Tab-separated table of C-alpha atoms in Angstrom:
chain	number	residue	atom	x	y	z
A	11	UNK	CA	95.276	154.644	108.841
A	12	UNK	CA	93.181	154.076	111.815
A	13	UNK	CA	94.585	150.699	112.988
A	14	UNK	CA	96.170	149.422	116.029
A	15	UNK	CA	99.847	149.027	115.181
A	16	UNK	CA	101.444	152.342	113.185
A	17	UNK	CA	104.264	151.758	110.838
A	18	UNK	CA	106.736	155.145	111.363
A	19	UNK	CA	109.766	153.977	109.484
A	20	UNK	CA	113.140	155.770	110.158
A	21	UNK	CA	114.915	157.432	107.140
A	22	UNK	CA	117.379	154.458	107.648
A	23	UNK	CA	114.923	151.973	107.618
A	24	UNK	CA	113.345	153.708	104.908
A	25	UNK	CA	116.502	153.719	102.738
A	26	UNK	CA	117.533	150.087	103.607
A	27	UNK	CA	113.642	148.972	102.297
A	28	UNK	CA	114.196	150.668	99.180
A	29	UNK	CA	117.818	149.095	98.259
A	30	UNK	CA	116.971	145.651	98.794
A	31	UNK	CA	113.321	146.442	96.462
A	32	UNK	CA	115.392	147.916	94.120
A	33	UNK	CA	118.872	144.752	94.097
A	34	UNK	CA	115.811	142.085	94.333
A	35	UNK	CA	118.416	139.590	95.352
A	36	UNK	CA	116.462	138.080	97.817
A	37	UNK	CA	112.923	135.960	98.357
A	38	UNK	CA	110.422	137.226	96.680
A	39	UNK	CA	107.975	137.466	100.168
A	40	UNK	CA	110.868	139.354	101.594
A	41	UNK	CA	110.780	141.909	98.346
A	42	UNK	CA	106.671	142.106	98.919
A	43	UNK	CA	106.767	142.439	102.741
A	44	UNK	CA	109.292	145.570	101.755
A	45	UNK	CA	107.070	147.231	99.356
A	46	UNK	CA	103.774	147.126	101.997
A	47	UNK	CA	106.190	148.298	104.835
A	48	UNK	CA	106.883	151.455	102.340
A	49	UNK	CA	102.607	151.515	102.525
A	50	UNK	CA	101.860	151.408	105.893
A	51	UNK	CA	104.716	154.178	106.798
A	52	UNK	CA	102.670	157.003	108.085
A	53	UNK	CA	104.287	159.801	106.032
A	54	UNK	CA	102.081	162.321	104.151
A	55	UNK	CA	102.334	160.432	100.813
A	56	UNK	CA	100.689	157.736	101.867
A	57	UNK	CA	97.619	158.949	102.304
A	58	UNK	CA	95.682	157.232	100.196
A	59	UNK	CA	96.996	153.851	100.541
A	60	UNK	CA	94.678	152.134	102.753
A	61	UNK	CA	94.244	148.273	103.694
A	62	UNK	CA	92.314	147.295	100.911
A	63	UNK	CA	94.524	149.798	97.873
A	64	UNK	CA	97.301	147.745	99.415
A	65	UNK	CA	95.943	144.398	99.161
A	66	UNK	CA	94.468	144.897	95.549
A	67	UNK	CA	98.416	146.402	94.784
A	68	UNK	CA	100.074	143.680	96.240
A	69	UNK	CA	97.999	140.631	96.720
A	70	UNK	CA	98.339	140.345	100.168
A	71	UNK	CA	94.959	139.403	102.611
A	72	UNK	CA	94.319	141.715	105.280
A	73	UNK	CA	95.639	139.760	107.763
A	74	UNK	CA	99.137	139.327	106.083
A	75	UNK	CA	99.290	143.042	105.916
A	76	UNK	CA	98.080	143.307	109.829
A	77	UNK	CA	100.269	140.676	110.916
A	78	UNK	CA	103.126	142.010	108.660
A	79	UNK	CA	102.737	145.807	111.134
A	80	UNK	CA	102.429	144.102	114.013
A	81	UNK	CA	106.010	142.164	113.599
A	82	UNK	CA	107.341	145.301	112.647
A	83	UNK	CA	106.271	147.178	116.098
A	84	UNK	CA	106.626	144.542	118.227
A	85	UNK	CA	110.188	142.897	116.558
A	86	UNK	CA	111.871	145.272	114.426
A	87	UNK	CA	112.127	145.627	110.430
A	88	UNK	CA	113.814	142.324	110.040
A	89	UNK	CA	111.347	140.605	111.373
A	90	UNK	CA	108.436	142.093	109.563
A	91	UNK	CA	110.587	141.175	106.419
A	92	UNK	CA	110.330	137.411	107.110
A	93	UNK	CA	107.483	135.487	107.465
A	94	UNK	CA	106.333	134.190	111.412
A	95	UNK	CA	107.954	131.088	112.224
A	96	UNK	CA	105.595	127.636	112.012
A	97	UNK	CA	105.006	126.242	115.641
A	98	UNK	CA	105.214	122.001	114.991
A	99	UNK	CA	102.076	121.027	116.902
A	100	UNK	CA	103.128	117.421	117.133
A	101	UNK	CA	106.634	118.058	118.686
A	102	UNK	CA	106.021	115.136	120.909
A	103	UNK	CA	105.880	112.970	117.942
A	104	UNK	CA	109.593	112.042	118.213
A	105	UNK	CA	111.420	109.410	116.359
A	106	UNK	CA	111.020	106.973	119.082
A	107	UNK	CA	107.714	107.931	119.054
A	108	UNK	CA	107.145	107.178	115.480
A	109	UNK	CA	108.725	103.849	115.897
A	110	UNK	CA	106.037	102.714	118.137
A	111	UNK	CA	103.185	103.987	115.885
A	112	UNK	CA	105.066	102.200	112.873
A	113	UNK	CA	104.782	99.376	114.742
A	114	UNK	CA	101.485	99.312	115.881
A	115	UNK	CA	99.973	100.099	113.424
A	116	UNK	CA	101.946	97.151	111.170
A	117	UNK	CA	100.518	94.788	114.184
A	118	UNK	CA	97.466	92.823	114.663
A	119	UNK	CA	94.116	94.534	115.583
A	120	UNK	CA	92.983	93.925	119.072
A	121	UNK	CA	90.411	91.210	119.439
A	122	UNK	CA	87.043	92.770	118.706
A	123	UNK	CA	88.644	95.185	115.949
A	124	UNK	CA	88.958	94.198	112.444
A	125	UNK	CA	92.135	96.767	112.011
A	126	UNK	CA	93.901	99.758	113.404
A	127	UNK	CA	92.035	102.876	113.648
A	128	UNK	CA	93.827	106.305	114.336
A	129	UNK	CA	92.112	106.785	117.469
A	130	UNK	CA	93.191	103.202	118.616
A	131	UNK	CA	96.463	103.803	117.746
A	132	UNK	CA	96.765	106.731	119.813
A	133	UNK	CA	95.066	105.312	122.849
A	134	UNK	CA	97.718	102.341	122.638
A	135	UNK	CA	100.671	104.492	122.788
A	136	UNK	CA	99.035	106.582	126.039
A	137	UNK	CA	98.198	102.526	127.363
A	138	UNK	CA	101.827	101.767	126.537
A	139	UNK	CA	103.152	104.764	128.320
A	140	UNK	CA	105.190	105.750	125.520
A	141	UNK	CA	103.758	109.328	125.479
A	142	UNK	CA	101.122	110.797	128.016
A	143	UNK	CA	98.075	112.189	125.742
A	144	UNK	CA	98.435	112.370	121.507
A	145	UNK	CA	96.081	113.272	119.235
A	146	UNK	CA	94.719	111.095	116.204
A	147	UNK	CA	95.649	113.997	113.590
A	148	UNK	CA	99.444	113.377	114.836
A	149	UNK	CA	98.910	109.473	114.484
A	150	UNK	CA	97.674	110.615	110.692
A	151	UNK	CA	100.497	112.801	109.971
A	152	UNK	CA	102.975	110.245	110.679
A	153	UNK	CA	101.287	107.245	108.715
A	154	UNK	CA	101.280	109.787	106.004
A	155	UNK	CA	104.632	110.754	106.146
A	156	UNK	CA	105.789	106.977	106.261
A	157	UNK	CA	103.463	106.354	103.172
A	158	UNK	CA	101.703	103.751	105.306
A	159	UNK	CA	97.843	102.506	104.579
A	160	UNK	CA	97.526	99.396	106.975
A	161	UNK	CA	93.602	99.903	106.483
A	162	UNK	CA	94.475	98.527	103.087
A	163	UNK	CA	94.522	94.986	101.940
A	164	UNK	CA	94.136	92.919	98.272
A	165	UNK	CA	92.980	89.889	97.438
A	166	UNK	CA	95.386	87.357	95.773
A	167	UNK	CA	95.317	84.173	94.552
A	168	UNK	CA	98.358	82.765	96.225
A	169	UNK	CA	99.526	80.192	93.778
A	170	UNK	CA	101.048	76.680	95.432
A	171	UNK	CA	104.551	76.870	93.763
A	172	UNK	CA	106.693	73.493	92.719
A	173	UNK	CA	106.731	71.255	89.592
A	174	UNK	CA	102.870	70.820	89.081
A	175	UNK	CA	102.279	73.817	88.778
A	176	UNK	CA	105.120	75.104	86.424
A	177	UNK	CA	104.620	72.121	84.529
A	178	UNK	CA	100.903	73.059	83.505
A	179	UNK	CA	101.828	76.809	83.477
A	180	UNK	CA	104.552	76.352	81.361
A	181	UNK	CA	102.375	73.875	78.975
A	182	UNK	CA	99.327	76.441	78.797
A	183	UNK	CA	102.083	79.286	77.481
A	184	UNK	CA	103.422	76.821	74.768
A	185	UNK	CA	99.882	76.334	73.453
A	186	UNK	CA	99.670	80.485	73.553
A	187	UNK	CA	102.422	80.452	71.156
A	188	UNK	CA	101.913	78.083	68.765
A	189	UNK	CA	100.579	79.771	65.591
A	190	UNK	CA	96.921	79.990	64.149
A	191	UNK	CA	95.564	77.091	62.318
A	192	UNK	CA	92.039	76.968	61.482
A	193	UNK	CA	91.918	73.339	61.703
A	194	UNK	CA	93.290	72.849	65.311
A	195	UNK	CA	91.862	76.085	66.643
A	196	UNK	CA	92.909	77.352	70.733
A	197	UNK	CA	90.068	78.181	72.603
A	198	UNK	CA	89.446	79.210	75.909
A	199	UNK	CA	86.586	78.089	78.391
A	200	UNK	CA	85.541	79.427	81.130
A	201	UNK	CA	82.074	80.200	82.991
A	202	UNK	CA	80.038	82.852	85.096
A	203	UNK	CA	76.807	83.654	86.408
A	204	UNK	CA	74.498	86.681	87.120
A	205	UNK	CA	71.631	87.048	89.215
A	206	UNK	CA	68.571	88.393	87.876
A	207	UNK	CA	66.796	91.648	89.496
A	208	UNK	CA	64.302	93.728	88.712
A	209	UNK	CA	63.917	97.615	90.131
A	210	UNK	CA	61.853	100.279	89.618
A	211	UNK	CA	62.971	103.042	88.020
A	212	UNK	CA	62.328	106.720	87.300
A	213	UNK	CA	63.646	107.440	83.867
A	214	UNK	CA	65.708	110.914	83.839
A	215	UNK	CA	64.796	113.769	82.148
A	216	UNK	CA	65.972	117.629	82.093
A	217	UNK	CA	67.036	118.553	85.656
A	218	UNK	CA	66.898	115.116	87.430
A	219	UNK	CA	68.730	112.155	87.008
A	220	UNK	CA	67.990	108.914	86.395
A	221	UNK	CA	66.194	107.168	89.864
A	222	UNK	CA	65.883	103.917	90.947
A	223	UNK	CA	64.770	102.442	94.347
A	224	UNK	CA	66.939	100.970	96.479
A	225	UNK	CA	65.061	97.596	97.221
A	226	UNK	CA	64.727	95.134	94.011
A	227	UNK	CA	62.953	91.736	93.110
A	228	UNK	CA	65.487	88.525	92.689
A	229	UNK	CA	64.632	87.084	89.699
A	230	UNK	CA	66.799	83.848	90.181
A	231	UNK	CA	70.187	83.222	88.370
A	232	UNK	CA	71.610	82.708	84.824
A	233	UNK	CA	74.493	80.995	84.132
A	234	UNK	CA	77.192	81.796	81.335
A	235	UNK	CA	79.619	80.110	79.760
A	236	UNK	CA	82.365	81.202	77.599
A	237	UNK	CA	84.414	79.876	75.046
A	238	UNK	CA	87.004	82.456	73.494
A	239	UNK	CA	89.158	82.429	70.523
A	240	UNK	CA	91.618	84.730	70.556
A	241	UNK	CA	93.951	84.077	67.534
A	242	UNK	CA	90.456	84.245	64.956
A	243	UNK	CA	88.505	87.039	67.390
A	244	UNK	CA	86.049	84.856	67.890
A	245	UNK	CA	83.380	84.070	71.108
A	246	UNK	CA	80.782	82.234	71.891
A	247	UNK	CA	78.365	82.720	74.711
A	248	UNK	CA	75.718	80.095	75.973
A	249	UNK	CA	73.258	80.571	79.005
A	250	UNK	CA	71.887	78.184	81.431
A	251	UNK	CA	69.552	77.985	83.879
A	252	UNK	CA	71.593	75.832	85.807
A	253	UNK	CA	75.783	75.021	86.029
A	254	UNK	CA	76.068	70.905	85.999
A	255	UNK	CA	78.047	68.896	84.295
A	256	UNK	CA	75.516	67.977	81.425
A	257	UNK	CA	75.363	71.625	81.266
A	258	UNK	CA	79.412	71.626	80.353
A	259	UNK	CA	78.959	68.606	78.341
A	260	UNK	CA	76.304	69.887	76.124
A	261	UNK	CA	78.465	73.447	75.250
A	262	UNK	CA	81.290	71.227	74.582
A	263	UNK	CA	78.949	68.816	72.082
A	264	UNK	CA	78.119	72.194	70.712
A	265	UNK	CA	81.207	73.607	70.020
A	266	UNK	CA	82.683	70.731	68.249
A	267	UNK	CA	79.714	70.230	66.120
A	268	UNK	CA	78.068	73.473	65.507
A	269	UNK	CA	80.902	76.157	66.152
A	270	UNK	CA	84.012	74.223	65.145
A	271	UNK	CA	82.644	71.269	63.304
A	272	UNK	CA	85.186	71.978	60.410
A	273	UNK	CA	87.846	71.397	62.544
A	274	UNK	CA	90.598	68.144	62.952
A	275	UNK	CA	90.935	69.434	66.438
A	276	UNK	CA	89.929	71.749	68.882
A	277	UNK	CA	92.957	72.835	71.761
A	278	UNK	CA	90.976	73.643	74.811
A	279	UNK	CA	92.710	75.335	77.767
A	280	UNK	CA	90.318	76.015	80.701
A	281	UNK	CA	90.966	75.187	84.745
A	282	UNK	CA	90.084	72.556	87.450
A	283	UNK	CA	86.725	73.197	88.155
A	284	UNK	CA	84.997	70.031	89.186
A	285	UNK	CA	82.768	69.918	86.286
A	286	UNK	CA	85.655	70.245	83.429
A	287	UNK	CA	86.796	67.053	83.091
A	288	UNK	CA	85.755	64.443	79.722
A	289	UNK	CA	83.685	62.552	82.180
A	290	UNK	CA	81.198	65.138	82.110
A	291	UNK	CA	80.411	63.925	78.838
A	292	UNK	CA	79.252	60.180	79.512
A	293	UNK	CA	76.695	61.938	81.987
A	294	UNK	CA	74.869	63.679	79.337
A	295	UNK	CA	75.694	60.810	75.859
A	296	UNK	CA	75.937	57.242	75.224
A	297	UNK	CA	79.314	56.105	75.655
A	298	UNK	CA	79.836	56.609	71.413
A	299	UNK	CA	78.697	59.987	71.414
A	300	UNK	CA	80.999	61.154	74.221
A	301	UNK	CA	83.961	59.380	73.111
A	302	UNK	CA	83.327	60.724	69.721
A	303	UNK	CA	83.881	64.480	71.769
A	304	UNK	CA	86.484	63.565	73.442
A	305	UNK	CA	88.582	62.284	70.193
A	306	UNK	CA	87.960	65.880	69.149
A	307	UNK	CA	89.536	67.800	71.905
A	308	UNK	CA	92.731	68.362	73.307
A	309	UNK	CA	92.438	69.714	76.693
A	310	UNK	CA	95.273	71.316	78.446
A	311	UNK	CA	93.776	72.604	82.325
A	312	UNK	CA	95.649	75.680	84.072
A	313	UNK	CA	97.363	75.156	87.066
A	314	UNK	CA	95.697	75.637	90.260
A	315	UNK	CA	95.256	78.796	91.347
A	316	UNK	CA	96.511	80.444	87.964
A	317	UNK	CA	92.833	81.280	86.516
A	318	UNK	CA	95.208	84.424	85.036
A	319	UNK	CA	96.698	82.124	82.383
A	320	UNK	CA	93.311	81.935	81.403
A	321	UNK	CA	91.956	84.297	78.711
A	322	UNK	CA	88.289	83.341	78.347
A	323	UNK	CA	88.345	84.859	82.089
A	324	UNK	CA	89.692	88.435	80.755
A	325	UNK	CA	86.910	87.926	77.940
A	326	UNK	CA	84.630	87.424	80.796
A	327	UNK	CA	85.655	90.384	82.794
A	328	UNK	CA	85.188	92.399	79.766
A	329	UNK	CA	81.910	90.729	79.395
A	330	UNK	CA	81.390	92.056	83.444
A	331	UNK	CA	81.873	95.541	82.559
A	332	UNK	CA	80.722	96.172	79.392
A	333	UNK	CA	77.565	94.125	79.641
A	334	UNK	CA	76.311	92.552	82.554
A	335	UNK	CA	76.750	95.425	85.069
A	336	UNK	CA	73.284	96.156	83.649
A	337	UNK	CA	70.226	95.622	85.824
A	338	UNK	CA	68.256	92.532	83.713
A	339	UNK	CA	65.517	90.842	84.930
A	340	UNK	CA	65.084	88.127	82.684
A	341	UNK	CA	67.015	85.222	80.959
A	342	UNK	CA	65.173	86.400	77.436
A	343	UNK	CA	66.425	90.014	78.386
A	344	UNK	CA	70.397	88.455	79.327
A	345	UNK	CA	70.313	86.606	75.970
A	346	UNK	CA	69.720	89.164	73.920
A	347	UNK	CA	71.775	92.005	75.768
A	348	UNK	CA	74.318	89.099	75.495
A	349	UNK	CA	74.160	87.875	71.931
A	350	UNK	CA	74.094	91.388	70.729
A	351	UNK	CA	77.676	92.177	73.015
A	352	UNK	CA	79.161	88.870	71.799
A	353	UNK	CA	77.781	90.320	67.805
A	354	UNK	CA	79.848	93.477	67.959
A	355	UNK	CA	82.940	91.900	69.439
A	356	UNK	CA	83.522	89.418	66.890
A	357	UNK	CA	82.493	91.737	63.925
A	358	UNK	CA	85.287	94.619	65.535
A	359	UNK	CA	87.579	91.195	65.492
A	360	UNK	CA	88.446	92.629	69.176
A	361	UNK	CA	90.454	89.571	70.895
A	362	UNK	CA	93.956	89.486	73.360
A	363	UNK	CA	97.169	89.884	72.416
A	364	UNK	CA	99.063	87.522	74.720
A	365	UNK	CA	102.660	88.416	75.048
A	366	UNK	CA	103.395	86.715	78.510
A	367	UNK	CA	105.926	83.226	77.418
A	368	UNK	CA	107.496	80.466	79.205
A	369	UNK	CA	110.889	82.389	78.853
A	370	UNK	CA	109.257	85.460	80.692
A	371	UNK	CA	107.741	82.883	83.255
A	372	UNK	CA	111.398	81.157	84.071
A	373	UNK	CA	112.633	85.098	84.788
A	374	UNK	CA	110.019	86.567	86.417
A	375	UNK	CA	108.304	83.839	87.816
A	376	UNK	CA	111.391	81.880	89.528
A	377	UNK	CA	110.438	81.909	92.657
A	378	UNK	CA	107.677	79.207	91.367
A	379	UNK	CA	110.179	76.826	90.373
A	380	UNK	CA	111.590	74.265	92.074
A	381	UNK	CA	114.800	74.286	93.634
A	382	UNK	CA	117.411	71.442	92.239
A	383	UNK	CA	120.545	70.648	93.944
């Protein structure tokens, strides 16, 4: 074998390779690194075994095999056996040095930075004196290790806990449990809106995708509202061109006497937003007419902040995704695309299965409640 470092194994060395191939009671790398040793001794019988007969025998890359002959001339057997020991790059990366980049990185931003980059990081500890040069990758490493992501953040509705808003909460949950009547139906209301665009597009066909150009046409804005109920798997879907409070007051006018006009009752949960309230109605009827509405609902509003107790807005993230995260260009196009979503949804009966109660909110919600001495 016409390499630089010869393998000439001893008949001692020899013997002692064999034995510990033939116990196998140690690592299995230990067992291989035997066997090629055996290879690369340049006895007669071996011959034939070249780099590449070795490699396809035992698996090994050329440079395992290389590196495994040079150990052996350079260090002995033993240390051909076992594998070359890993060199921590980052050794100044110490645990005081950690602490620091824990806490920097769990600090503010400087002014002009939005957050914490690697780079920053590092150039604050050499600022800080705590180590003289460090490289980003070891900043990395060591956020990894700690399982830390400060370039991450969520959004959260931070609720405004005491007795208001338990009270509603715990109100909204009651009316989730109460059980189905067809003459004092719950429904949910809620509202959203989409803008219209229109883009060009280049259908696909076999070999290239679907294309569409980046810039697009606003074709104004269409406004959606909701009411859901989830006990008969029912919805109903109106668009607007606008979002006022006649707008509100003529869904609700529609919904007792077109959608629910065989009802006693309606029991409509849905949350603060300026235009839900029963005045809405006495902009849009004569004082008769709205009061006539209003004798027909029972309205119980979410606390603030708590849009979650509200199911006509999972119905409308449903709505989001399944519908409306379609390009449409027209309020013709929306109501159809629309009607036909809100079609198939009530004929699959799909709806919410609300398990959440006031029990689970008093255990897992405490926190919310008020404190009595």
């Amino acid at each position: 074998m016409n390499h630089k470092y010869i393998v000439t194994l001893t008949d001692e060395e020899r013997e002692m390779l064999q034995e510990l191939i033939a116990k196998g009671r140690t690592q299995g790398y230990r067992i291989k690194h035997a066997q090629i040793l055996l290879k690369l001794d340049e006895i007669p019988e071996n011959r034939e075994w070249t780099y590449d007969k070795i490699r396809e025998a035992y698996h090994a890359t050329p440079h395992t095999i290389c590196q495994i002959a040079k150990r052996f001339v350079t260090d002995g057997v033993e240390a051909a056996l076992g594998r070359k020991e890993q060199v921590n790059r980052h050794k100044k990366v110490d645990g005081r040095v950690e602490a620091h980049i824990i806490a920097i990185a769990c600090s503010e931003a400087p002014e002009g930075r939005e957050r914490w980059t690697l780079q920053l990081i590092a150039d604050e500890l050499v600022r800080l004196g705590v180590v003289e040069s460090i490289s980003d990758t070891a900043v990395m490493d060591t956020l990894k290790k700690n399982e830390l992501k400060p370039w991450q953040k969520k959004e959260w509705c931070i609720p405004k806990p005491g007795a208001e808003f338990v009270a509603r909460m715990e109100d909204v949950l009651d009316v989730y449990q109460q059980p189905y009547d067809p003459l004092r139906p719950v429904v949910c209301l809620d509202e959203t809106n989409r803008q219209l665009v229109e883009k060009q597009r280049i259908p696909a066909k076999p070999g290239s995708v679907e294309r569409e150009d980046y810039e697009y046409r606003r074709c104004g804005v269409v406004d959606l509202f909701v009411a859901f109920e989830p006990l008969a798997c029912k919805r109903v879907v109106k668009l607007t061109h606008t979002r006022t409070a006649v707008d509100f007051a003529h869904f609700l006018h529609e919904l007792v006497d077109v959608h629910y006009s065989h009802c006693e009752k309606i029991v409509l949960v849905m949350d603060n937003l300026n235009i839900h309230s029963i005045a809405s109605l006495y902009k849009a009827f004569d004082p008769a007419q709205a009061r006539r509405i209003i004798q027909r609902l029972e309205i119980h509003y979410t606390p603030i902040h708590a849009s979650w107790l509200n199911m006509a807005e999972i119905e409308i993230g449903i709505l989001s995704r399944q519908c409306l995260s379609q390009d449409l260009s027209s309020f013709e196009t929306m109501q159809r695309q629309v009607n036909a979503w809100a079609m198939y949804r009530n004929s699959v009966c799909s709806t919410v299965r609300w398990r959440f109660s006031s029990d689970d909110a008093r255990c897992k919600l405490r926190k919310l409640y008020p404190i009595i001495f």
